[in-house]
Amino acid sequence: MHNQQSAAGTAAAAAVSAVPSRYILLCTAFLSLLLVFTLLKGPTQLPPPSEPHPALFPRRHRILFNGGEGEVYKPGDSLSPPRPPSLAYFISGSANESRQIIRLLYAVYHPLNHYLLHLDGSASQTDRDALAVTVQSVRLFRAARNVHVIGKGNNVCPDGPSALSATLHGASIMLRLSADWDWFINLSASDYPLVTQDDLLHIFSYLPRNLNFVNHTGYIGWRELKKLKRIIVDPALSLTEKTEIFFATQKRQLPDAYRLFIGPSTTVLSRKFIEFCILGTDNLPRALLMYVSNTPASASMYFPTVLCNAHQFNWTTINHGLHYTSLDSRQRRVLLNSSNFAEIIDSGAAFASPFPANDPFLDRIDREVLQRSSGEPVPGGWCLGDAPENVCNLWGDADILKPSSGAKRLEKRLVEVLSTPPPPCLAE
């Protein structure tokens, strides 16, 4: 009798546990399709085309300031430096992070670049509208026509595939907003630059525009069981309210059609690679997107895996995301502070994170590295004003670059990285 009751109890428990498991598997299949369709669709409405201020884009020549002296090069000169590229920044944040986003926008602003700001679903529509009004109120942003705000935020769970969905959706909007940017950079409100945009654009002028900067490794280790084999349902992909991620009890096998790579989610990606992922010209991005749509490590796995498995891109992949972070013993990012200021600056990275909101460390970076005043963009070669506190109130040619010592730090770091053959994607 006791054995019969025990067996009956075991069978009942198995039946109860099977119901949510089947439910989760059905949900994951549905959400996988939903994620793909979400990424394939573009923005419902784009801003009307308009011309930027002619003073910023005369398109006559490029002037490079070096050591305080300006050298003028006209088109056709044999010694003329390459024309600077354009960067597409996708800057995202959550509730109560509008001020951080605006501060970061000023710190990475340049008229040549394009910017898309996103407050996720945890922020109120009032905050989102206020962010758009703030952007529209800045005379420089209106003149350059290069700062945009997503009107309806996507729900995002930082540890789920909805974070990857938001990034890819932002990249698809950037493709439609402008045809002339060269690299896509995704930043969060806790990121901050360590070089000026003149530094970054000057160094990137001399790089092949198909390079992709992504920290990655094919060594999965403990992540295989903890993240890659786990099955989840991210409710942010389908629900209007933010709830916790659901975890299934089952595990799955790793794919054998491609090898998985993993790394930080902050990357610098070429336009050709973004088009490869968004436009769906190959099966690999779509197949991997279906796989990571119910994986907790999706944001850190997707781009490295596509890059390292696509034969047309694996040789363009540089194992450095141009980003400085500090990790603890459990491989979690720790907040940066001014105690290691020299180490962070001398790292040669272009960006660093995470920083607390309004941290004095950011003020020190503004003051000693970027030479930026509060509420103003970083001065560059395009700034012609004579007032020390507001040198960018008068605009000149945006192609004029005035790199600082940050360009030398970034150049030194890139030389070290690029002089280490072969690319890890191909070597592992």
CSV table of N, CA and C in Angstrom, one decimal, residues 151-234:
chain,number,residue,atom,x,y,z
A,151,GLY,N,10.1,57.1,-29.9
A,151,GLY,CA,8.9,57.6,-29.3
A,151,GLY,C,8.2,56.6,-28.4
A,152,LYS,N,8.4,55.3,-28.6
A,152,LYS,CA,7.7,54.3,-27.8
A,152,LYS,C,8.8,53.3,-27.4
A,153,GLY,N,9.1,53.2,-26.1
A,153,GLY,CA,10.2,52.4,-25.6
A,153,GLY,C,9.8,50.9,-25.6
A,154,ASN,N,10.8,50.1,-25.9
A,154,ASN,CA,10.7,48.7,-25.8
A,154,ASN,C,10.9,48.2,-24.4
A,155,ASN,N,10.1,47.2,-24.0
A,155,ASN,CA,10.4,46.6,-22.7
A,155,ASN,C,11.7,45.8,-22.7
A,156,VAL,N,12.5,45.9,-21.7
A,156,VAL,CA,13.8,45.3,-21.7
A,156,VAL,C,14.1,44.6,-20.3
A,157,CYS,N,14.4,43.3,-20.4
A,157,CYS,CA,15.0,42.6,-19.2
A,157,CYS,C,16.5,42.5,-19.5
A,158,PRO,N,17.3,43.2,-18.6
A,158,PRO,CA,18.8,43.2,-18.9
A,158,PRO,C,19.4,41.9,-19.2
A,159,ASP,N,18.9,40.8,-18.5
A,159,ASP,CA,19.5,39.5,-18.7
A,159,ASP,C,18.8,38.6,-19.7
A,160,GLY,N,17.9,39.2,-20.4
A,160,GLY,CA,17.1,38.4,-21.4
A,160,GLY,C,17.3,38.8,-22.8
A,161,PRO,N,16.7,38.1,-23.8
A,161,PRO,CA,16.9,38.4,-25.2
A,161,PRO,C,16.2,39.7,-25.6
A,162,SER,N,15.3,40.3,-24.7
A,162,SER,CA,14.7,41.5,-25.0
A,162,SER,C,15.8,42.6,-25.1
A,163,ALA,N,16.9,42.5,-24.4
A,163,ALA,CA,18.0,43.5,-24.5
A,163,ALA,C,18.6,43.5,-25.9
A,164,LEU,N,18.8,42.3,-26.4
A,164,LEU,CA,19.3,42.1,-27.7
A,164,LEU,C,18.3,42.6,-28.7
A,165,SER,N,17.0,42.3,-28.5
A,165,SER,CA,16.0,42.8,-29.4
A,165,SER,C,16.0,44.3,-29.5
A,166,ALA,N,16.1,45.0,-28.4
A,166,ALA,CA,16.1,46.5,-28.4
A,166,ALA,C,17.3,47.0,-29.2
A,167,THR,N,18.5,46.4,-29.0
A,167,THR,CA,19.7,46.8,-29.7
A,167,THR,C,19.6,46.6,-31.2
A,168,LEU,N,19.1,45.4,-31.6
A,168,LEU,CA,18.9,45.2,-33.1
A,168,LEU,C,17.8,46.1,-33.7
A,169,HIS,N,16.8,46.3,-32.9
A,169,HIS,CA,15.8,47.2,-33.4
A,169,HIS,C,16.3,48.7,-33.6
A,170,GLY,N,17.1,49.1,-32.6
A,170,GLY,CA,17.8,50.4,-32.7
A,170,GLY,C,18.7,50.4,-34.0
A,171,ALA,N,19.4,49.4,-34.2
A,171,ALA,CA,20.3,49.3,-35.4
A,171,ALA,C,19.5,49.4,-36.7
A,172,SER,N,18.4,48.7,-36.7
A,172,SER,CA,17.5,48.8,-37.9
A,172,SER,C,17.0,50.2,-38.2
A,173,ILE,N,16.7,50.9,-37.1
A,173,ILE,CA,16.2,52.3,-37.3
A,173,ILE,C,17.4,53.1,-37.8
A,174,MET,N,18.6,52.9,-37.3
A,174,MET,CA,19.7,53.7,-37.7
A,174,MET,C,20.0,53.5,-39.2
A,175,LEU,N,19.8,52.3,-39.7
A,175,LEU,CA,20.0,52.0,-41.1
A,175,LEU,C,19.1,52.8,-42.0
A,176,ARG,N,17.8,53.0,-41.5
A,176,ARG,CA,16.8,53.7,-42.3
A,176,ARG,C,17.0,55.3,-42.1
A,177,LEU,N,17.5,55.7,-41.0
A,177,LEU,CA,17.6,57.1,-40.7
A,177,LEU,C,18.7,57.7,-41.6
A,178,SER,N,19.8,57.0,-41.8
A,178,SER,CA,20.9,57.6,-42.5
A,178,SER,C,21.7,56.5,-43.3
A,179,ALA,N,22.2,56.9,-44.5
A,179,ALA,CA,22.9,56.0,-45.3
A,179,ALA,C,24.4,56.2,-45.3
A,180,ASP,N,24.9,57.1,-44.4
A,180,ASP,CA,26.3,57.5,-44.5
A,180,ASP,C,27.1,57.3,-43.3
A,181,TRP,N,26.6,56.5,-42.3
A,181,TRP,CA,27.4,56.2,-41.2
A,181,TRP,C,28.2,54.9,-41.4
A,182,ASP,N,29.3,54.7,-40.7
A,182,ASP,CA,30.2,53.6,-40.9
A,182,ASP,C,30.3,52.6,-39.8
A,183,TRP,N,30.1,53.0,-38.6
A,183,TRP,CA,30.2,52.1,-37.4
A,183,TRP,C,29.0,52.3,-36.5
A,184,PHE,N,28.5,51.2,-35.9
A,184,PHE,CA,27.4,51.3,-35.0
A,184,PHE,C,28.0,51.0,-33.6
A,185,ILE,N,27.7,51.9,-32.6
A,185,ILE,CA,28.1,51.8,-31.2
A,185,ILE,C,26.9,51.8,-30.3
A,186,ASN,N,26.8,50.8,-29.5
A,186,ASN,CA,25.7,50.8,-28.5
A,186,ASN,C,26.2,51.1,-27.1
A,187,LEU,N,25.6,52.1,-26.5
A,187,LEU,CA,26.0,52.5,-25.1
A,187,LEU,C,24.8,52.5,-24.2
A,188,SER,N,25.1,52.4,-22.9
A,188,SER,CA,24.0,52.5,-21.9
A,188,SER,C,24.3,53.8,-21.2
A,189,ALA,N,23.3,54.2,-20.3
A,189,ALA,CA,23.4,55.4,-19.5
A,189,ALA,C,24.6,55.4,-18.6
A,190,SER,N,25.1,54.2,-18.2
A,190,SER,CA,26.2,54.1,-17.3
A,190,SER,C,27.6,54.1,-17.9
A,191,ASP,N,27.6,54.3,-19.3
A,191,ASP,CA,28.9,54.4,-20.0
A,191,ASP,C,29.3,55.8,-20.1
A,192,TYR,N,30.6,56.0,-20.4
A,192,TYR,CA,31.2,57.3,-20.6
A,192,TYR,C,32.4,57.3,-21.4
A,193,PRO,N,32.7,58.3,-22.3
A,193,PRO,CA,33.9,58.2,-23.1
A,193,PRO,C,35.1,58.6,-22.4
A,194,LEU,N,36.3,58.1,-22.9
A,194,LEU,CA,37.6,58.4,-22.3
A,194,LEU,C,38.4,59.2,-23.3
A,195,VAL,N,37.9,59.4,-24.5
A,195,VAL,CA,38.6,60.2,-25.6
A,195,VAL,C,37.5,61.2,-26.2
A,196,THR,N,38.0,62.2,-26.8
A,196,THR,CA,37.0,63.1,-27.5
A,196,THR,C,36.6,62.4,-28.8
A,197,GLN,N,35.5,62.9,-29.4
A,197,GLN,CA,35.1,62.4,-30.7
A,197,GLN,C,36.1,62.8,-31.8
A,198,ASP,N,36.7,63.9,-31.7
A,198,ASP,CA,37.8,64.2,-32.7
A,198,ASP,C,38.9,63.2,-32.6
A,199,ASP,N,39.3,62.8,-31.4
A,199,ASP,CA,40.3,61.7,-31.2
A,199,ASP,C,39.8,60.4,-31.9
A,200,LEU,N,38.6,60.0,-31.6
A,200,LEU,CA,38.0,58.8,-32.2
A,200,LEU,C,37.9,58.8,-33.7
A,201,LEU,N,37.3,59.9,-34.2
A,201,LEU,CA,37.1,60.0,-35.6
A,201,LEU,C,38.5,60.1,-36.4
A,202,HIS,N,39.4,60.8,-35.8
A,202,HIS,CA,40.7,60.9,-36.4
A,202,HIS,C,41.4,59.5,-36.6
A,203,ILE,N,41.4,58.7,-35.5
A,203,ILE,CA,42.0,57.4,-35.5
A,203,ILE,C,41.2,56.5,-36.5
A,204,PHE,N,39.9,56.5,-36.4
A,204,PHE,CA,39.1,55.7,-37.3
A,204,PHE,C,39.2,56.0,-38.7
A,205,SER,N,39.6,57.3,-39.0
A,205,SER,CA,39.8,57.7,-40.4
A,205,SER,C,40.8,56.8,-41.1
A,206,TYR,N,41.8,56.2,-40.4
A,206,TYR,CA,42.8,55.4,-41.0
A,206,TYR,C,42.6,53.9,-40.9
A,207,LEU,N,41.4,53.5,-40.4
A,207,LEU,CA,41.1,52.1,-40.3
A,207,LEU,C,40.2,51.6,-41.4
A,208,PRO,N,40.4,50.4,-41.9
A,208,PRO,CA,39.4,49.8,-42.8
A,208,PRO,C,38.0,49.8,-42.2
A,209,ARG,N,37.0,50.3,-43.0
A,209,ARG,CA,35.7,50.5,-42.4
A,209,ARG,C,34.9,49.2,-42.3
A,210,ASN,N,35.5,48.1,-42.5
A,210,ASN,CA,34.8,46.8,-42.3
A,210,ASN,C,35.2,46.1,-41.1
A,211,LEU,N,36.1,46.8,-40.2
A,211,LEU,CA,36.5,46.1,-39.0
A,211,LEU,C,35.4,46.2,-37.9
A,212,ASN,N,35.4,45.1,-37.1
A,212,ASN,CA,34.4,45.0,-36.0
A,212,ASN,C,35.2,44.8,-34.7
A,213,PHE,N,34.9,45.6,-33.7
A,213,PHE,CA,35.6,45.5,-32.4
A,213,PHE,C,34.7,44.9,-31.4
A,214,VAL,N,35.0,43.6,-31.0
A,214,VAL,CA,34.2,42.9,-30.1
A,214,VAL,C,35.1,42.0,-29.3
A,215,ASN,N,35.0,42.2,-27.9
A,215,ASN,CA,35.7,41.2,-27.0
A,215,ASN,C,35.0,39.9,-27.1
A,216,HIS,N,35.7,38.8,-27.3
A,216,HIS,CA,35.0,37.5,-27.5
A,216,HIS,C,36.0,36.4,-27.1
A,217,THR,N,35.4,35.2,-26.8
A,217,THR,CA,36.1,34.0,-26.5
A,217,THR,C,35.3,32.8,-26.8
A,218,GLY,N,35.9,31.8,-27.3
A,218,GLY,CA,35.2,30.5,-27.6
A,218,GLY,C,35.3,29.6,-26.4
A,219,TYR,N,35.9,30.0,-25.3
A,219,TYR,CA,36.0,29.2,-24.1
A,219,TYR,C,34.7,29.5,-23.3
A,220,ILE,N,33.8,28.5,-23.3
A,220,ILE,CA,32.5,28.7,-22.7
A,220,ILE,C,32.6,28.4,-21.2
A,221,GLY,N,33.2,27.3,-20.8
A,221,GLY,CA,33.4,26.9,-19.4
A,221,GLY,C,32.1,26.8,-18.6
A,222,TRP,N,32.0,27.4,-17.5
A,222,TRP,CA,30.8,27.3,-16.6
A,222,TRP,C,29.6,27.9,-17.2
A,223,ARG,N,29.7,28.7,-18.3
A,223,ARG,CA,28.5,29.3,-18.9
A,223,ARG,C,27.7,28.3,-19.6
A,224,GLU,N,28.3,27.2,-20.0
A,224,GLU,CA,27.6,26.1,-20.8
A,224,GLU,C,26.4,25.7,-20.0
A,225,LEU,N,26.5,25.3,-18.7
A,225,LEU,CA,25.4,24.8,-17.9
A,225,LEU,C,24.6,25.9,-17.3
A,226,LYS,N,25.2,27.0,-16.9
A,226,LYS,CA,24.5,28.1,-16.2
A,226,LYS,C,23.7,28.9,-17.2
A,227,LYS,N,24.2,29.1,-18.4
A,227,LYS,CA,23.5,30.1,-19.3
A,227,LYS,C,23.1,29.4,-20.6
A,228,LEU,N,24.0,28.8,-21.3
A,228,LEU,CA,23.8,28.5,-22.7
A,228,LEU,C,22.8,27.3,-22.9
A,229,LYS,N,22.8,26.4,-21.9
A,229,LYS,CA,21.9,25.3,-22.0
A,229,LYS,C,20.5,25.5,-21.3
A,230,ARG,N,20.4,26.6,-20.6
A,230,ARG,CA,19.2,26.9,-19.9
A,230,ARG,C,18.1,27.5,-20.9
A,231,ILE,N,16.9,27.2,-20.6
A,231,ILE,CA,15.8,27.7,-21.4
A,231,ILE,C,14.9,28.7,-20.6
A,232,ILE,N,14.7,29.8,-21.2
A,232,ILE,CA,14.0,30.9,-20.5
A,232,ILE,C,12.8,31.4,-21.4
A,233,VAL,N,11.9,32.1,-20.7
A,233,VAL,CA,10.9,32.9,-21.4
A,233,VAL,C,11.1,34.4,-20.9
A,234,ASP,N,11.4,35.3,-21.8
A,234,ASP,CA,11.5,36.7,-21.5
A,234,ASP,C,10.2,37.4,-21.7
